[in-house]
Amino acid sequence: MKIITYFLLLFTVIAWGQTDSTRYATFKKQLLTKSNSKEKLLVYDSIIKYGEKLGYPKDFEAYALAGIALSKKLKDNVSLAHKTSFLMSYYNTSKGTPEATEPYAQQVFKMDKKGVYAKDLGNVYMYYGESLYYTGKSKEAIPYIEKALKIFVDSKDKRSEGFARLYLSWPLGSLGEFAKASIELQKSLRVFEELQDNKAIYSARSELATLYSKNNFIKEAKKERAFLFKDKSVDTFTKAILYFNQGTDEGKTGNLKQQVENYKTAMAEAKKTPNANILVPIALLELTTKLYELDRPEEAAAYFATFHKEFPGQNDYHKNSYLSALTAQSIYAADWTKAKRLLQEQIKNNRANNDWENLLSAQKKYVQVLEKLGDYKNALTTHLAYTHLKDSIMDVQKANGLSYYQTLYETEKRDKIISKQQADLDLLDAKRKASERLLYIAVIAAISVIGITLLLIKQRQARKEQKLQEQFSRHLLQTQEEERTKISRDLHDSLGQQL
């Protein structure tokens, strides 16, 4: 163990003062010189750590997998959970393959968790919930994120708790639990504000703007975005999300040209970050759809071709957006039969995922396609279903709005009660401290009075003793003088008689 600690210290000293990229390269070279498995395990930790800081280099996955394999071989579950959490985050964000997290998450869930760090275990649960959400399994995602939240709360890891609440708001929002999602976001925001973590605050407020937008709270969403756009310290990826959401809101108000411009800006900003794979493919597909609708087929085809070139095999991952792009392409080409088939698939998927907003959009286009095909009977039936769904969605949005504001009112009311109770406690504490100060002052005053009294008594006694001493001295001198006078007189009388 001492040898391993020595080598770890040595690696740290070597890497000191270097950039993250240099450290990453240094630790990869160190790995080649080590034959001891435990030493290698520590080096893998450093490679994975700096790989994440660099935004996941191309060889990150290979090193993470090798580190996990070595952890399994050594039966080091602490190391296994730690490395697995990093790999899962990579699959969910940078690589964009959340379904790949499944076997690694299950591996951690089934192993002996004794000694595993709460942060690592919580992250595995949280990232697995995130992957389920990304793959359209919002309902299944919630228990895993709630499990992570409990782990973080129990271990008093405030920052991780904030992120767990942030992650929890995603599936809640997608399931229409607007009020609950908003409450979790508000709680996460308070945690991040308490920690003064500006980057996390921006993420929470950005998600709050997204949630408002999904529920047609356009003014509230715009207000949140305006607050974030004013702050120059907001990170680039958050800006990209803000522009994308702003584009979505522009589409809801029928401003397609401005929607396209916002999507382009969002994509340009996202490309500057390590998380480009999250937003860029969706932006490409949305731009394809909107540009076909704006009768700009050359641009639309170019963006669609870019998607196929840069993100091959991701059609299913972004299925709804991909089907929308294909449908827009088919409608522009007047291929009504193909458009009908694609819209039927969209309607089926949207129903299965409870994606009512996109279902509404697909049904509206489906009516138009059926009319072009001369199928007026089914067009009328679909139109009636569309109208009924639209009315239902509006009712739900009104109910969500009422629920949200009621919950917000109750939350603010509760916060005011808590604030009042806290103020009362602060007042009592102030009174207690004032009473203590008065008591201290009284005690000090009493001690001072006693001290001064004793001092005065002592001085008085000293003066009395001095006076007595002076009287004694005078009496002694007087006695001596009288004695000398008597002796002198007796001597004189005696001498007189003798003479």
PDB file of N, CA, C and O in Angstrom, residues 133-158:
ATOM      1  N   TYR A 133     -34.426   8.207 -19.586  1.00  0.00           N
ATOM      2  CA  TYR A 133     -35.172   9.387 -20.050  1.00  0.00           C
ATOM      3  C   TYR A 133     -34.845   9.674 -21.515  1.00  0.00           C
ATOM      4  O   TYR A 133     -35.739   9.936 -22.324  1.00  0.00           O
ATOM      5  N   TYR A 134     -33.555   9.628 -21.863  1.00  0.00           N
ATOM      6  CA  TYR A 134     -33.143   9.911 -23.238  1.00  0.00           C
ATOM      7  C   TYR A 134     -33.703   8.898 -24.236  1.00  0.00           C
ATOM      8  O   TYR A 134     -33.894   9.215 -25.409  1.00  0.00           O
ATOM      9  N   THR A 135     -33.940   7.680 -23.768  1.00  0.00           N
ATOM     10  CA  THR A 135     -34.476   6.646 -24.666  1.00  0.00           C
ATOM     11  C   THR A 135     -35.998   6.548 -24.589  1.00  0.00           C
ATOM     12  O   THR A 135     -36.585   5.548 -24.996  1.00  0.00           O
ATOM     13  N   GLY A 136     -36.633   7.585 -24.041  1.00  0.00           N
ATOM     14  CA  GLY A 136     -38.094   7.658 -24.039  1.00  0.00           C
ATOM     15  C   GLY A 136     -38.780   6.882 -22.937  1.00  0.00           C
ATOM     16  O   GLY A 136     -39.983   6.634 -23.013  1.00  0.00           O
ATOM     17  N   LYS A 137     -38.031   6.518 -21.885  1.00  0.00           N
ATOM     18  CA  LYS A 137     -38.618   5.757 -20.778  1.00  0.00           C
ATOM     19  C   LYS A 137     -38.650   6.616 -19.510  1.00  0.00           C
ATOM     20  O   LYS A 137     -38.043   6.299 -18.494  1.00  0.00           O
ATOM     21  N   SER A 138     -39.404   7.711 -19.614  1.00  0.00           N
ATOM     22  CA  SER A 138     -39.430   8.684 -18.514  1.00  0.00           C
ATOM     23  C   SER A 138     -39.974   8.091 -17.217  1.00  0.00           C
ATOM     24  O   SER A 138     -39.450   8.349 -16.135  1.00  0.00           O
ATOM     25  N   LYS A 139     -41.036   7.309 -17.332  1.00  0.00           N
ATOM     26  CA  LYS A 139     -41.657   6.730 -16.128  1.00  0.00           C
ATOM     27  C   LYS A 139     -40.687   5.810 -15.404  1.00  0.00           C
ATOM     28  O   LYS A 139     -40.604   5.813 -14.163  1.00  0.00           O
ATOM     29  N   GLU A 140     -39.937   5.011 -16.175  1.00  0.00           N
ATOM     30  CA  GLU A 140     -38.965   4.093 -15.573  1.00  0.00           C
ATOM     31  C   GLU A 140     -37.757   4.840 -15.009  1.00  0.00           C
ATOM     32  O   GLU A 140     -37.072   4.346 -14.104  1.00  0.00           O
ATOM     33  N   ALA A 141     -37.479   6.026 -15.545  1.00  0.00           N
ATOM     34  CA  ALA A 141     -36.303   6.790 -15.121  1.00  0.00           C
ATOM     35  C   ALA A 141     -36.449   7.352 -13.715  1.00  0.00           C
ATOM     36  O   ALA A 141     -35.475   7.446 -12.961  1.00  0.00           O
ATOM     37  N   ILE A 142     -37.668   7.723 -13.347  1.00  0.00           N
ATOM     38  CA  ILE A 142     -37.904   8.436 -12.085  1.00  0.00           C
ATOM     39  C   ILE A 142     -37.401   7.680 -10.845  1.00  0.00           C
ATOM     40  O   ILE A 142     -36.704   8.265 -10.005  1.00  0.00           O
ATOM     41  N   PRO A 143     -37.725   6.382 -10.661  1.00  0.00           N
ATOM     42  CA  PRO A 143     -37.259   5.688  -9.440  1.00  0.00           C
ATOM     43  C   PRO A 143     -35.743   5.678  -9.290  1.00  0.00           C
ATOM     44  O   PRO A 143     -35.231   5.763  -8.167  1.00  0.00           O
ATOM     45  N   TYR A 144     -35.019   5.579 -10.406  1.00  0.00           N
ATOM     46  CA  TYR A 144     -33.553   5.536 -10.326  1.00  0.00           C
ATOM     47  C   TYR A 144     -32.985   6.896  -9.916  1.00  0.00           C
ATOM     48  O   TYR A 144     -32.058   6.974  -9.101  1.00  0.00           O
ATOM     49  N   ILE A 145     -33.551   7.960 -10.467  1.00  0.00           N
ATOM     50  CA  ILE A 145     -33.067   9.292 -10.094  1.00  0.00           C
ATOM     51  C   ILE A 145     -33.458   9.606  -8.655  1.00  0.00           C
ATOM     52  O   ILE A 145     -32.690  10.237  -7.907  1.00  0.00           O
ATOM     53  N   GLU A 146     -34.646   9.161  -8.240  1.00  0.00           N
ATOM     54  CA  GLU A 146     -35.054   9.356  -6.841  1.00  0.00           C
ATOM     55  C   GLU A 146     -34.131   8.582  -5.895  1.00  0.00           C
ATOM     56  O   GLU A 146     -33.824   9.063  -4.797  1.00  0.00           O
ATOM     57  N   LYS A 147     -33.688   7.399  -6.310  1.00  0.00           N
ATOM     58  CA  LYS A 147     -32.743   6.615  -5.508  1.00  0.00           C
ATOM     59  C   LYS A 147     -31.424   7.384  -5.366  1.00  0.00           C
ATOM     60  O   LYS A 147     -30.849   7.459  -4.271  1.00  0.00           O
ATOM     61  N   ALA A 148     -30.965   7.963  -6.472  1.00  0.00           N
ATOM     62  CA  ALA A 148     -29.738   8.764  -6.435  1.00  0.00           C
ATOM     63  C   ALA A 148     -29.905   9.960  -5.502  1.00  0.00           C
ATOM     64  O   ALA A 148     -29.010  10.274  -4.708  1.00  0.00           O
ATOM     65  N   LEU A 149     -31.068  10.603  -5.587  1.00  0.00           N
ATOM     66  CA  LEU A 149     -31.349  11.772  -4.744  1.00  0.00           C
ATOM     67  C   LEU A 149     -31.269  11.406  -3.267  1.00  0.00           C
ATOM     68  O   LEU A 149     -30.681  12.138  -2.465  1.00  0.00           O
ATOM     69  N   LYS A 150     -31.834  10.266  -2.899  1.00  0.00           N
ATOM     70  CA  LYS A 150     -31.797   9.811  -1.500  1.00  0.00           C
ATOM     71  C   LYS A 150     -30.357   9.569  -1.043  1.00  0.00           C
ATOM     72  O   LYS A 150     -29.980   9.935   0.082  1.00  0.00           O
ATOM     73  N   ILE A 151     -29.567   8.958  -1.909  1.00  0.00           N
ATOM     74  CA  ILE A 151     -28.161   8.691  -1.574  1.00  0.00           C
ATOM     75  C   ILE A 151     -27.421   9.999  -1.315  1.00  0.00           C
ATOM     76  O   ILE A 151     -26.670  10.133  -0.340  1.00  0.00           O
ATOM     77  N   PHE A 152     -27.642  10.987  -2.172  1.00  0.00           N
ATOM     78  CA  PHE A 152     -26.947  12.270  -2.028  1.00  0.00           C
ATOM     79  C   PHE A 152     -27.417  13.031  -0.790  1.00  0.00           C
ATOM     80  O   PHE A 152     -26.606  13.652  -0.101  1.00  0.00           O
ATOM     81  N   VAL A 153     -28.719  12.975  -0.516  1.00  0.00           N
ATOM     82  CA  VAL A 153     -29.252  13.660   0.670  1.00  0.00           C
ATOM     83  C   VAL A 153     -28.690  13.015   1.936  1.00  0.00           C
ATOM     84  O   VAL A 153     -28.258  13.713   2.866  1.00  0.00           O
ATOM     85  N   ASP A 154     -28.699  11.675   1.969  1.00  0.00           N
ATOM     86  CA  ASP A 154     -28.199  10.952   3.148  1.00  0.00           C
ATOM     87  C   ASP A 154     -26.714  11.214   3.390  1.00  0.00           C
ATOM     88  O   ASP A 154     -26.262  11.255   4.537  1.00  0.00           O
ATOM     89  N   SER A 155     -25.962  11.367   2.296  1.00  0.00           N
ATOM     90  CA  SER A 155     -24.514  11.600   2.430  1.00  0.00           C
ATOM     91  C   SER A 155     -24.172  13.084   2.528  1.00  0.00           C
ATOM     92  O   SER A 155     -23.000  13.457   2.585  1.00  0.00           O
ATOM     93  N   LYS A 156     -25.225  13.927   2.534  1.00  0.00           N
ATOM     94  CA  LYS A 156     -25.070  15.386   2.664  1.00  0.00           C
ATOM     95  C   LYS A 156     -24.200  15.979   1.556  1.00  0.00           C
ATOM     96  O   LYS A 156     -23.410  16.915   1.785  1.00  0.00           O
ATOM     97  N   ASP A 157     -24.336  15.419   0.365  1.00  0.00           N
ATOM     98  CA  ASP A 157     -23.622  15.935  -0.811  1.00  0.00           C
ATOM     99  C   ASP A 157     -24.558  16.926  -1.506  1.00  0.00           C
ATOM    100  O   ASP A 157     -25.343  16.565  -2.383  1.00  0.00           O
ATOM    101  N   LYS A 158     -24.486  18.194  -1.126  1.00  0.00           N
ATOM    102  CA  LYS A 158     -25.439  19.204  -1.581  1.00  0.00           C
ATOM    103  C   LYS A 158     -25.380  19.420  -3.096  1.00  0.00           C
ATOM    104  O   LYS A 158     -26.414  19.535  -3.754  1.00  0.00           O
TER     105      LYS A 158
END
